[in-house]
Amino acid sequence: MTAVQFGELPFLKEDSSIWSCAYSPDGKELTLGLYNGDINVYSTLRWERVQTLKGHTKGVIRLAYSSRSDYIVTGSWDGTARLWNMESGICIHTLSGHNGKVGGVAYSPLGDTVASTGHDCTLRVWDAGTGDCRFILIGHTAPVPGVVYSPRGDRIASGSNDRTVRLWNLETGMCVRTLSGHDDEIWAISYSPKGERLASGGGDTTVRVWDVETGDCCRVLTGHSGGVAAIAHSTQGDVIASASYDNTVRIWDAETGSCRQILTGHSQTIECVVFSPRGDHIACGSNDNTVRVWDVGSEGTRQFATSHRGSVYSVKYSPNGDQVASCSEDKSIRLMDAETGVSRCILTGHTNEVRSIAYSPRGDVIASGSHDGSVKLWDVETGACLQTCTGHTYKLEAVAYSPRGNQIASADTEGTLKLWDTATGACQHTITVHTDWVTRIVYSPRGNQIASSSYDGTVRVWNAESGGCLHTLSGHYDWVRSIAYSPQGDLLVSASVDCTVRVWDVEIGECRQILIGHTKSVWGADYSPQGSQVATGSYDGSVRIWDIGTRECLHTLTGHTGDLACYEYSPRGNQIVSGSKDGQIRLWDVTSGQCRAVIEGINTSINSIAWSTTPGVDCFVARHGDGNMRMWQVVENGDACHVRLRWRTVNGELVLTDTLIQDVRGLSQLNKQLLKQRGAKGEPYDQLREASKKVVQMVSVVSTLKQPSAGVLLESASTDNHPEQLEDPEQQEQPEQGMSEHPEQLETSEQSEQPDQPEQACQQEQQEQLEQP
């Protein structure tokens, strides 16, 4: 467990709602402003409270540090702002003058002034040395919750409930620009580190990014379902964090505007969010009385994508293989880098679960179909929604992209198909022939035909241009679960609940072959990339490989201990990977039918598998029933092979109910606290406790040696009875990485090598225990 990172630190629990928070510029402190008027200061070294500043009589709505970390300014609903000396904890100035609540405060980067805003619609600039009011800025027509200095300190930006952001020149006190565009009150604003951009958020649930020189809105970030209460830029300026009344924090790419991650865990509205000075942590405070701290460094949210918060229904590789897309019942589509698993974008906008996705032939657009009845087209680079196609009156189950790129087909649970123009989003054709749920729609390789399968037991072939029905393929006497075109486009295979597989000639609409062998419902049928074979999957637990020319079953792949759930050919057609409900994955050789590798130990079902489309790359992604995904690489070694985990998504919230950590070694105090908070049980191995036991044993032995019968007792203290007394220091437990600043928590080799000084060692050990908090 040494150096394990869970992506989150233990939360800080308060007795009151947390309304504001700020890191000191030196990174040594995190200070919280509370609803009860208190200001609590925590050391970031051990996450312990080091002091409490008292003076405000009502909630502390905002606070800000001076650039040297020696002072803070706080604003309160008691109508005052206060300046505090952080070394002494003394309030050096009480800034009074606002007629009503103080809405926001900011400290100048130059350290000479502080700014405050109020419900009286004004901004006041105060001399930080004397506490005198230098000037009052008037222009807003409603309360002003947000204020921030530009990085150079020559301007102030203010955000108001009048739905505008104003930029003020501090030399003249004049408003130099007014930014309009929000549809509701503005509650939060943040300058980028270089000062060329400004982000604002508020009651309309959006974050807007502005060019401060031109006043243009560069980007609108959408995804929150509640008002945006706080915004922060990372130290490098490449990331924006927004905290919302939907109880989440969203991490946005400042350049593209795409949502990288959603941080969840708070049970009530989030009021504040800040980056640590090094940019490796995000802290946010909530009305649930907790502060949560996330690790967003090299091994945190920038390294792994979060899992969906619900079942994943589909996983697709982009045509060039560099991206993986997934859709879920959590109403989102997530785009990840196929090589690293880093989250590229989270697409939100559907109001119900997303059931199906499909890439355009060039991979620059992705289509999604949802139970909200709509099809959406998304730009995969920016995450922007390009088109929303509406018209279905029932839930959508399937979407498909034409190989020509000019058309999308969608099908709903009532049996209706619609064909859409990708350029305009207009509906070209509405087809209502199936009498029951449409289970699958596929385009022919040339894009001139569409085939659909249904619970009505039929397969229908359509002209993609006119929407006319070319053939109705009848013969199955139960639901048709799956269909697939041959690579040449002349044949179509269908799999049915009637336990049979049929091969159809799509030119004349006749059944060529019936493949019989499965003993239960057949839910999957796919052609090999070469088109000479068909693989079928059944509830009888097997995958069967059929020769299309001879109708012979070449191999029956069995071995899964749970119900078979998915399978797929590799791009070269030489391997098949299959997954089952018990979490097992098997890799098969198509030529021999032998199982080459087995992946076990995944405690959830494998619901679907997608092979990488990159030539020469033997990788596949498996999606699981818990919303997670894993990418595996097949590594060849002569005739043998093994499968290596490349990356996996991680849960947005750490939950460890009933997880046992008894006697776990190398667990830091912070991680111990985190795991216990999340429900883990038991006590991990405590090096200090074990060290104390050894010292006590040594004291007992030496004290006994001082008695007259020392010779006999010396024999009883041999290495057979007490091997730990002669333990090689190099073989002892090594200190955990990153804990060297707390030597009192670790047993050192010097202590273990001094058995001739037990009393001093014992005294030192007792003193160290007393010094611990």
mmCIF file of C-alpha atoms in Angstrom, residues 201 205-207 221 224 228-232 240-244 246 248-252 263 270 272-273 275 282:
data_model
loop_
_atom_site.group_PDB
_atom_site.id
_atom_site.type_symbol
_atom_site.label_atom_id
_atom_site.label_comp_id
_atom_site.label_asym_id
_atom_site.label_seq_id
_atom_site.Cartn_x
_atom_site.Cartn_y
_atom_site.Cartn_z
ATOM 1 C CA GLY A 201 -20.734 31.846 -13.650
ATOM 2 C CA THR A 205 -25.885 27.146 -14.761
ATOM 3 C CA THR A 206 -23.248 28.129 -17.349
ATOM 4 C CA VAL A 207 -19.639 29.280 -17.200
ATOM 5 C CA LEU A 221 -19.306 25.895 -20.776
ATOM 6 C CA HIS A 224 -24.115 21.861 -14.633
ATOM 7 C CA VAL A 228 -22.503 28.010 -10.537
ATOM 8 C CA ALA A 229 -21.443 29.338 -7.133
ATOM 9 C CA ALA A 230 -17.648 29.485 -7.531
ATOM 10 C CA ILE A 231 -14.977 29.416 -10.246
ATOM 11 C CA ALA A 232 -11.200 29.008 -10.081
ATOM 12 C CA ILE A 240 -10.983 25.856 -14.935
ATOM 13 C CA ALA A 241 -12.881 24.421 -11.975
ATOM 14 C CA SER A 242 -16.517 25.321 -11.345
ATOM 15 C CA ALA A 243 -18.546 24.470 -8.234
ATOM 16 C CA SER A 244 -22.291 24.207 -8.501
ATOM 17 C CA ASP A 246 -25.907 20.523 -8.326
ATOM 18 C CA THR A 248 -20.596 18.701 -8.216
ATOM 19 C CA VAL A 249 -17.327 20.267 -9.278
ATOM 20 C CA ARG A 250 -16.531 20.200 -12.984
ATOM 21 C CA ILE A 251 -13.007 20.350 -14.376
ATOM 22 C CA TRP A 252 -12.870 22.090 -17.775
ATOM 23 C CA LEU A 263 -16.002 15.436 -9.001
ATOM 24 C CA ILE A 270 -21.008 23.563 -2.995
ATOM 25 C CA CYS A 272 -16.477 27.528 -2.925
ATOM 26 C CA VAL A 273 -13.637 25.928 -4.899
ATOM 27 C CA PHE A 275 -6.725 25.280 -6.562
ATOM 28 C CA ILE A 282 -8.558 21.189 -5.510
#
